[in-house]
Amino acid sequence: MGVKRRTQVMLEEEQVRRLRTVAEAEDKSVSRLVREAVDCLLEGREPLPATEDPIWDIVGLGGDRQPLIDGIPVSEDPNLYYLADLMERKGVGPYAEEREEPPHAWEIAPQRYRRGRGGEPARVAGDNG
């Protein structure tokens, strides 16, 4: 097990009494029982290495499954993509009927985008996001 280090633990009287009873019955020291209990408590609780964290399962989920909406990067307006996905799944708004062309930003989020003079999306003035 390695080098042991002395430490103090405050226990309730009842806990001490029960520990001594178990220690005597199992012919072990109270210290040994406490070490075993600590081992049981810590088993499976070690933090995962960063590379094994389940959060990494989401990496790549966005992938290249969908084209950009009017060339707007997802990182620039993630809410636009969230709203588009929600509308598409519910079959509402610009997704209510089959179309040849994908919807434009101003059709998905008219409160944030308008159609520019050249047909490109233009952010509505005063919209911060």
N, CA, C and O atoms as a DFTB+ gen file, in Angstrom:
516 C
 N C O
     1  1       0.820      -1.190       0.000
     2  2       0.000       0.000       0.000
     3  2       0.863       1.252       0.000
     4  3       0.448       2.292      -0.510
     5  1       2.054       1.159       0.565
     6  2       2.910       2.324       0.568
     7  2       3.017       2.950       1.947
     8  3       2.582       2.374       2.944
     9  1       3.598       4.125       1.984
    10  2       3.804       4.845       3.233
    11  2       2.465       5.367       3.745
    12  3       1.666       5.929       2.996
    13  1       2.248       5.167       5.033
    14  2       1.014       5.663       5.646
    15  2       1.296       7.011       6.290
    16  3       2.402       7.273       6.762
    17  1       0.299       7.840       6.299
    18  2       0.430       9.165       6.868
    19  2      -0.594       9.344       7.972
    20  3      -1.774       9.051       7.778
    21  1      -0.169       9.809       9.094
    22  2      -1.078       9.998      10.221
    23  2      -2.017      11.171       9.918
    24  3      -1.603      12.216       9.416
    25  1      -3.281      10.960      10.240
    26  2      -4.266      12.024      10.081
    27  2      -5.289      11.898      11.194
    28  3      -5.382      10.851      11.834
    29  1      -6.032      12.919      11.424
    30  2      -7.068      12.898      12.448
    31  2      -8.421      12.997      11.775
    32  3      -8.611      13.756      10.825
    33  1      -9.357      12.213      12.288
    34  2     -10.719      12.230      11.766
    35  2     -11.657      12.344      12.959
    36  3     -11.498      11.623      13.944
    37  1     -12.610      13.220      12.881
    38  2     -13.598      13.376      13.949
    39  2     -14.801      12.504      13.607
    40  3     -15.439      12.690      12.571
    41  1     -15.103      11.550      14.485
    42  2     -16.225      10.636      14.282
    43  2     -17.229      10.791      15.416
    44  3     -16.879      11.219      16.516
    45  1     -18.448      10.445      15.143
    46  2     -19.479      10.411      16.183
    47  2     -19.164       9.250      17.123
    48  3     -18.530       8.277      16.716
    49  1     -19.603       9.346      18.374
    50  2     -19.349       8.279      19.347
    51  2     -19.898       6.940      18.860
    52  3     -19.255       5.903      19.021
    53  1     -21.077       6.970      18.271
    54  2     -21.697       5.736      17.777
    55  2     -20.850       5.117      16.660
    56  3     -20.718       3.895      16.591
    57  1     -20.279       5.949      15.789
    58  2     -19.426       5.438      14.714
    59  2     -18.186       4.754      15.296
    60  3     -17.787       3.683      14.838
    61  1     -17.590       5.374      16.296
    62  2     -16.397       4.799      16.928
    63  2     -16.753       3.467      17.578
    64  3     -16.019       2.491      17.423
    65  1     -17.871       3.413      18.306
    66  2     -18.299       2.177      18.957
    67  2     -18.497       1.061      17.939
    68  3     -18.041      -0.064      18.143
    69  1     -19.186       1.381      16.833
    70  2     -19.451       0.362      15.814
    71  2     -18.161      -0.072      15.116
    72  3     -17.974      -1.254      14.827
    73  1     -17.276       0.888      14.848
    74  2     -15.988       0.543      14.231
    75  2     -15.199      -0.416      15.122
    76  3     -14.636      -1.395      14.633
    77  1     -15.156      -0.141      16.409
    78  2     -14.415      -1.014      17.337
    79  2     -15.026      -2.410      17.380
    80  3     -14.310      -3.408      17.455
    81  1     -16.360      -2.472      17.333
    82  2     -17.036      -3.772      17.350
    83  2     -16.671      -4.578      16.111
    84  3     -16.353      -5.764      16.210
    85  1     -16.717      -3.934      14.933
    86  2     -16.372      -4.616      13.677
    87  2     -14.891      -4.988      13.679
    88  3     -14.526      -6.089      13.265
    89  1     -14.045      -4.083      14.139
    90  2     -12.597      -4.351      14.172
    91  2     -12.299      -5.581      15.024
    92  3     -11.496      -6.432      14.643
    93  1     -12.948      -5.662      16.166
    94  2     -12.727      -6.817      17.047
    95  2     -13.241      -8.101      16.396
    96  3     -12.580      -9.138      16.447
    97  1     -14.426      -8.024      15.785
    98  2     -15.019      -9.213      15.159
    99  2     -14.183      -9.705      13.986
   100  3     -14.098     -10.910      13.750
   101  1     -13.566      -8.787      13.249
   102  2     -12.789      -9.157      12.057
   103  2     -11.293      -9.239      12.352
   104  3     -10.494      -9.497      11.452
   105  1     -10.918      -9.022      13.603
   106  2      -9.519      -9.055      14.017
   107  2      -8.670      -8.098      13.171
   108  3      -7.612      -8.456      12.654
   109  1      -9.178      -6.869      13.053
   110  2      -8.472      -5.812      12.314
   111  2      -8.395      -4.583      13.208
   112  3      -9.135      -4.462      14.185
   113  1      -7.498      -3.682      12.865
   114  2      -7.432      -2.420      13.606
   115  2      -8.497      -1.461      13.069
   116  3      -8.950      -1.586      11.931
   117  1      -8.880      -0.513      13.904
   118  2      -9.827       0.519      13.467
   119  2      -9.214       1.295      12.302
   120  3      -9.911       1.648      11.350
   121  1      -7.921       1.558      12.380
   122  2      -7.240       2.284      11.295
   123  2      -7.371       1.536       9.972
   124  3      -7.626       2.130       8.924
   125  1      -7.191       0.215      10.046
   126  2      -7.298      -0.575       8.809
   127  2      -8.717      -0.499       8.244
   128  3      -8.895      -0.363       7.033
   129  1      -9.720      -0.585       9.109
   130  2     -11.109      -0.473       8.638
   131  2     -11.373       0.889       7.999
   132  3     -12.058       0.983       6.980
   133  1     -10.827       1.935       8.602
   134  2     -11.006       3.279       8.036
   135  2     -10.337       3.359       6.667
   136  3     -10.907       3.930       5.737
   137  1      -9.124       2.791       6.529
   138  2      -8.450       2.795       5.218
   139  2      -9.272       2.032       4.185
   140  3      -9.403       2.476       3.044
   141  1      -9.831       0.877       4.583
   142  2     -10.668       0.096       3.662
   143  2     -11.914       0.890       3.258
   144  3     -12.326       0.874       2.098
   145  1     -12.504       1.584       4.234
   146  2     -13.697       2.386       3.935
   147  2     -13.366       3.521       2.967
   148  3     -14.139       3.818       2.056
   149  1     -12.204       4.152       3.175
   150  2     -11.776       5.228       2.271
   151  2     -11.547       4.671       0.871
   152  3     -11.942       5.294      -0.114
   153  1     -10.909       3.500       0.774
   154  2     -10.700       2.869      -0.538
   155  2     -12.034       2.604      -1.232
   156  3     -12.183       2.862      -2.426
   157  1     -13.005       2.084      -0.468
   158  2     -14.335       1.814      -1.053
   159  2     -14.988       3.101      -1.539
   160  3     -15.584       3.141      -2.616
   161  1     -14.868       4.148      -0.736
   162  2     -15.467       5.431      -1.101
   163  2     -14.837       6.002      -2.372
   164  3     -15.532       6.549      -3.227
   165  1     -13.527       5.870      -2.483
   166  2     -12.817       6.476      -3.614
   167  2     -12.856       5.637      -4.880
   168  3     -12.591       6.148      -5.969
   169  1     -13.181       4.361      -4.752
   170  2     -13.217       3.473      -5.918
   171  2     -14.157       4.041      -6.985
   172  3     -15.326       4.308      -6.708
   173  1     -13.655       4.218      -8.174
   174  2     -14.469       4.709      -9.289
   175  2     -14.728       6.203      -9.256
   176  3     -15.452       6.718     -10.107
   177  1     -14.152       6.910      -8.294
   178  2     -14.382       8.347      -8.211
   179  2     -13.214       9.169      -8.742
   180  3     -13.266      10.399      -8.729
   181  1     -12.169       8.505      -9.207
   182  2     -11.042       9.265      -9.726
   183  2     -11.515      10.039     -10.947
   184  3     -12.265       9.508     -11.766
   185  1     -11.090      11.276     -11.074
   186  2     -11.506      12.038     -12.254
   187  2     -10.972      11.389     -13.526
   188  3      -9.861      10.861     -13.558
   189  1     -11.784      11.443     -14.559
   190  2     -11.364      10.892     -15.852
   191  2     -10.258      11.748     -16.444
   192  3     -10.245      12.964     -16.256
   193  1      -9.340      11.129     -17.152
   194  2      -8.391      11.949     -17.906
   195  2      -9.182      12.802     -18.899
   196  3     -10.221      12.372     -19.400
   197  1      -8.702      13.980     -19.176
   198  2      -9.430      14.910     -20.046
   199  2      -9.826      14.272     -21.369
   200  3     -10.897      14.564     -21.900
   201  1      -8.980      13.407     -21.903
   202  2      -9.281      12.795     -23.202
   203  2     -10.389      11.763     -23.127
   204  3     -10.948      11.390     -24.158
   205  1     -10.726      11.283     -21.913
   206  2     -11.783      10.285     -21.760
   207  2     -13.094      10.893     -21.279
   208  3     -14.077      10.173     -21.101
   209  1     -13.123      12.198     -21.069
   210  2     -14.333      12.869     -20.598
   211  2     -15.431      12.721     -21.649
   212  3     -15.186      12.975     -22.829
   213  1     -16.642      12.314     -21.243
   214  2     -17.741      12.128     -22.197
   215  2     -18.091      13.389     -22.989
   216  3     -18.737      13.300     -24.033
   217  1     -17.674      14.557     -22.509
   218  2     -17.976      15.797     -23.240
   219  2     -17.402      15.738     -24.651
   220  3     -17.935      16.364     -25.567
   221  1     -16.314      14.985     -24.827
   222  2     -15.686      14.886     -26.144
   223  2     -16.566      14.144     -27.142
   224  3     -16.317      14.213     -28.346
   225  1     -17.592      13.433     -26.668
   226  2     -18.504      12.739     -27.579
   227  2     -19.262      13.706     -28.484
   228  3     -19.735      13.313     -29.550
   229  1     -19.380      14.969     -28.069
   230  2     -20.120      15.923     -28.899
   231  2     -19.266      16.512     -30.018
   232  3     -19.789      17.110     -30.958
   233  1     -17.948      16.339     -29.911
   234  2     -17.073      16.890     -30.946
   235  2     -17.406      16.247     -32.284
   236  3     -17.445      15.022     -32.402
   237  1     -17.641      17.062     -33.266
   238  2     -17.932      16.574     -34.605
   239  2     -19.396      16.290     -34.866
   240  3     -19.764      15.939     -35.987
   241  1     -20.247      16.435     -33.846
   242  2     -21.668      16.166     -34.073
   243  2     -22.235      17.082     -35.152
   244  3     -23.062      16.663     -35.962
   245  1     -21.787      18.328     -35.157
   246  2     -22.278      19.266     -36.167
   247  2     -21.748      18.919     -37.543
   248  3     -22.433      19.090     -38.551
   249  1     -20.531      18.434     -37.568
   250  2     -19.897      18.007     -38.816
   251  2     -20.266      18.863     -40.006
   252  3     -20.502      20.063     -39.867
   253  1     -20.313      18.268     -41.142
   254  2     -20.696      18.952     -42.374
   255  2     -22.043      18.449     -42.853
   256  3     -22.286      18.360     -44.057
   257  1     -22.912      18.122     -41.922
   258  2     -24.206      17.578     -42.321
   259  2     -25.052      18.600     -43.055
   260  3     -25.803      18.250     -43.965
   261  1     -24.937      19.850     -42.669
   262  2     -25.761      20.882     -43.283
   263  2     -24.865      21.958     -43.876
   264  3     -23.798      22.263     -43.342
   265  1     -25.310      22.521     -44.973
   266  2     -24.550      23.651     -45.514
   267  2     -24.779      24.883     -44.636
   268  3     -25.734      24.940     -43.861
   269  1     -23.904      25.845     -44.768
   270  2     -24.078      27.090     -44.030
   271  2     -25.333      27.805     -44.511
   272  3     -25.688      27.731     -45.688
   273  1     -25.988      28.481     -43.614
   274  2     -27.155      29.285     -43.977
   275  2     -26.627      30.621     -44.480
   276  3     -26.060      31.402     -43.715
   277  1     -26.812      30.872     -45.744
   278  2     -26.367      32.115     -46.382
   279  2     -24.907      32.447     -46.075
   280  3     -24.534      33.618     -46.004
   281  1     -24.081      31.411     -45.894
   282  2     -22.659      31.626     -45.655
   283  2     -22.327      32.126     -44.256
   284  3     -21.183      32.491     -43.987
   285  1     -23.303      32.148     -43.370
   286  2     -23.078      32.629     -42.004
   287  2     -22.483      31.479     -41.182
   288  3     -23.115      30.431     -41.047
   289  1     -21.278      31.661     -40.633
   290  2     -20.681      30.591     -39.830
   291  2     -21.527      30.287     -38.591
   292  3     -22.118      31.187     -37.994
   293  1     -21.574      29.028     -38.221
   294  2     -22.331      28.623     -37.033
   295  2     -21.814      29.377     -35.814
   296  3     -22.598      29.789     -34.959
   297  1     -20.502      29.558     -35.730
   298  2     -19.919      30.237     -34.569
   299  2     -20.342      31.701     -34.487
   300  3     -20.320      32.293     -33.408
   301  1     -20.725      32.282     -35.615
   302  2     -21.144      33.682     -35.633
   303  2     -22.576      33.846     -35.133
   304  3     -22.907      34.861     -34.522
   305  1     -23.420      32.859     -35.388
   306  2     -24.820      32.944     -34.954
   307  2     -25.379      31.545     -34.693
   308  3     -26.191      31.047     -35.472
   309  1     -24.944      30.906     -33.592
   310  2     -25.435      29.556     -33.309
   311  2     -26.944      29.500     -33.129
   312  3     -27.566      28.480     -33.424
   313  1     -27.543      30.595     -32.642
   314  2     -28.998      30.613     -32.451
   315  2     -29.750      30.496     -33.771
   316  3     -30.841      29.929     -33.812
   317  1     -29.188      31.019     -34.834
   318  2     -29.814      30.899     -36.152
   319  2     -29.918      29.429     -36.536
   320  3     -30.946      28.986     -37.047
   321  1     -28.855      28.678     -36.288
   322  2     -28.841      27.255     -36.631
   323  2     -29.741      26.444     -35.701
   324  3     -30.388      25.487     -36.127
   325  1     -29.775      26.832     -34.434
   326  2     -30.676      26.160     -33.497
   327  2     -32.121      26.380     -33.939
   328  3     -32.909      25.435     -33.987
   329  1     -32.463      27.613     -34.258
   330  2     -33.824      27.939     -34.692
   331  2     -34.175      27.219     -35.992
   332  3     -35.282      26.699     -36.135
   333  1     -33.243      27.187     -36.934
   334  2     -33.483      26.498     -38.210
   335  2     -33.731      25.012     -37.975
   336  3     -34.634      24.429     -38.576
   337  1     -32.931      24.399     -37.102
   338  2     -33.104      22.976     -36.806
   339  2     -34.458      22.723     -36.155
   340  3     -35.152      21.769     -36.506
   341  1     -34.827      23.568     -35.216
   342  2     -36.113      23.428     -34.533
   343  2     -37.276      23.583     -35.515
   344  3     -38.218      22.791     -35.497
   345  1     -37.206      24.600     -36.367
   346  2     -38.275      24.832     -37.353
   347  2     -38.375      23.667     -38.333
   348  3     -39.471      23.251     -38.708
   349  1     -37.229      23.149     -38.739
   350  2     -37.229      22.033     -39.686
   351  2     -37.849      20.785     -39.053
   352  3     -38.653      20.097     -39.682
   353  1     -37.467      20.499     -37.798
   354  2     -38.026      19.320     -37.125
   355  2     -39.528      19.443     -36.907
   356  3     -40.244      18.443     -36.949
   357  1     -40.013      20.666     -36.674
   358  2     -41.450      20.871     -36.441
   359  2     -42.213      21.126     -37.738
   360  3     -43.444      21.124     -37.747
   361  1     -41.482      21.346     -38.832
   362  2     -42.128      21.598     -40.117
   363  2     -42.897      22.906     -40.140
   364  3     -44.008      22.973     -40.665
   365  1     -42.303      23.946     -39.570
   366  2     -42.962      25.255     -39.531
   367  2     -42.109      26.299     -40.234
   368  3     -40.967      26.040     -40.614
   369  1     -42.688      27.488     -40.399
   370  2     -41.971      28.589     -41.031
   371  2     -41.543      28.220     -42.439
   372  3     -42.326      27.650     -43.198
   373  1     -40.311      28.540     -42.792
   374  2     -39.852      28.252     -44.149
   375  2     -39.722      26.757     -44.436
   376  3     -39.483      26.363     -45.577
   377  1     -39.877      25.930     -43.415
   378  2     -39.779      24.479     -43.586
   379  2     -41.154      23.820     -43.667
   380  3     -41.255      22.593     -43.669
   381  1     -42.211      24.629     -43.733
   382  2     -43.571      24.084     -43.759
   383  2     -43.858      23.345     -45.062
   384  3     -44.673      22.423     -45.090
   385  1     -43.195      23.746     -46.133
   386  2     -43.417      23.107     -47.436
   387  2     -42.076      22.753     -48.066
   388  3     -41.046      23.351     -47.752
   389  1     -42.110      21.769     -48.961
   390  2     -40.904      21.387     -49.715
   391  2     -40.455      22.568     -50.563
   392  3     -41.280      23.296     -51.115
   393  1     -39.144      22.755     -50.663
   394  2     -38.585      23.856     -51.455
   395  2     -37.392      23.349     -52.241
   396  3     -36.761      22.353     -51.885
   397  1     -37.108      24.043     -53.293
   398  2     -35.916      23.726     -54.092
   399  2     -34.656      24.256     -53.398
   400  3     -33.634      23.572     -53.334
   401  1     -34.748      25.474     -52.886
   402  2     -33.604      26.147     -52.262
   403  2     -33.749      26.128     -50.740
   404  3     -34.867      26.147     -50.226
   405  1     -32.640      26.091     -50.022
   406  2     -32.740      26.167     -48.560
   407  2     -33.209      27.560     -48.124
   408  3     -33.001      28.535     -48.846
   409  1     -33.828      27.655     -46.970
   410  2     -34.302      28.958     -46.489
   411  2     -33.147      29.921     -46.225
   412  3     -32.020      29.510     -45.946
   413  1     -33.451      31.179     -46.318
   414  2     -32.472      32.232     -46.038
   415  2     -32.565      32.642     -44.575
   416  3     -33.556      32.366     -43.899
   417  1     -31.525      33.301     -44.101
   418  2     -31.470      33.747     -42.710
   419  2     -32.656      34.640     -42.371
   420  3     -33.218      34.525     -41.282
   421  1     -33.046      35.521     -43.279
   422  2     -34.153      36.440     -42.989
   423  2     -35.504      35.728     -42.927
   424  3     -36.458      36.261     -42.360
   425  1     -35.593      34.528     -43.506
   426  2     -36.826      33.750     -43.411
   427  2     -36.881      32.979     -42.086
   428  3     -37.956      32.730     -41.541
   429  1     -35.728      32.619     -41.594
   430  2     -35.643      31.860     -40.342
   431  2     -35.727      32.798     -39.139
   432  3     -36.436      32.515     -38.173
   433  1     -35.012      33.894     -39.202
   434  2     -34.954      34.835     -38.075
   435  2     -35.158      36.264     -38.572
   436  3     -34.213      37.053     -38.585
   437  1     -36.385      36.606     -38.984
   438  2     -36.627      37.944     -39.532
   439  2     -36.391      39.065     -38.528
   440  3     -36.191      40.212     -38.925
   441  1     -36.411      38.758     -37.247
   442  2     -36.136      39.778     -36.242
   443  2     -34.649      40.132     -36.192
   444  3     -34.281      41.170     -35.642
   445  1     -33.790      39.279     -36.760
   446  2     -32.346      39.522     -36.730
   447  2     -31.739      39.794     -38.097
   448  3     -30.664      40.385     -38.197
   449  1     -32.426      39.362     -39.152
   450  2     -31.871      39.518     -40.501
   451  2     -32.914      40.100     -41.442
   452  3     -34.116      39.894     -41.277
   453  1     -32.425      40.827     -42.425
   454  2     -33.272      41.266     -43.538
   455  2     -32.526      40.928     -44.822
   456  3     -31.328      40.649     -44.812
   457  1     -33.252      40.960     -45.906
   458  2     -32.621      40.688     -47.200
   459  2     -31.909      41.950     -47.666
   460  3     -32.509      43.020     -47.760
   461  1     -30.611      41.806     -47.958
   462  2     -29.834      42.942     -48.433
   463  2     -30.137      43.239     -49.897
   464  3     -30.833      42.467     -50.557
   465  1     -29.627      44.335     -50.398
   466  2     -29.888      44.753     -51.786
   467  2     -29.427      43.726     -52.800
   468  3     -30.067      43.539     -53.835
   469  1     -28.330      43.065     -52.514
   470  2     -27.813      42.067     -53.445
   471  2     -28.315      40.661     -53.152
   472  3     -27.820      39.694     -53.731
   473  1     -29.289      40.536     -52.263
   474  2     -29.833      39.232     -51.917
   475  2     -29.093      38.545     -50.784
   476  3     -29.423      37.422     -50.405
   477  1     -28.088      39.228     -50.245
   478  2     -27.329      38.656     -49.130
   479  2     -28.026      39.010     -47.812
   480  3     -28.774      39.986     -47.753
   481  1     -27.789      38.234     -46.766
   482  2     -28.414      38.572     -45.490
   483  2     -27.736      39.790     -44.871
   484  3     -26.518      39.942     -44.963
   485  1     -28.511      40.640     -44.252
   486  2     -27.978      41.807     -43.558
   487  2     -28.512      41.788     -42.133
   488  3     -29.710      41.616     -41.909
   489  1     -27.625      41.963     -41.188
   490  2     -28.029      41.982     -39.781
   491  2     -28.895      43.208     -39.528
   492  3     -28.586      44.298     -40.010
   493  1     -29.959      43.037     -38.789
   494  2     -30.834      44.152     -38.443
   495  2     -30.087      45.038     -37.459
   496  3     -29.471      44.540     -36.517
   497  1     -30.138      46.340     -37.670
   498  2     -29.442      47.284     -36.797
   499  2     -29.911      47.115     -35.359
   500  3     -31.102      46.956     -35.094
   501  1     -28.966      47.151     -34.447
   502  2     -29.292      47.034     -33.032
   503  2     -29.383      45.605     -32.544
   504  3     -29.570      45.377     -31.349
   505  1     -29.253      44.622     -33.447
   506  2     -29.313      43.221     -33.023
   507  2     -27.940      42.805     -32.535
   508  3     -26.953      42.899     -33.263
   509  1     -27.889      42.347     -31.300
   510  2     -26.613      41.905     -30.728
   511  2     -26.533      40.405     -30.585
   512  3     -25.619      39.883     -29.947
   513  1     -27.467      39.720     -31.165
   514  2     -27.247      38.339     -31.118
   515  2     -28.211      37.339     -30.882
   516  3     -27.881      36.153     -30.867
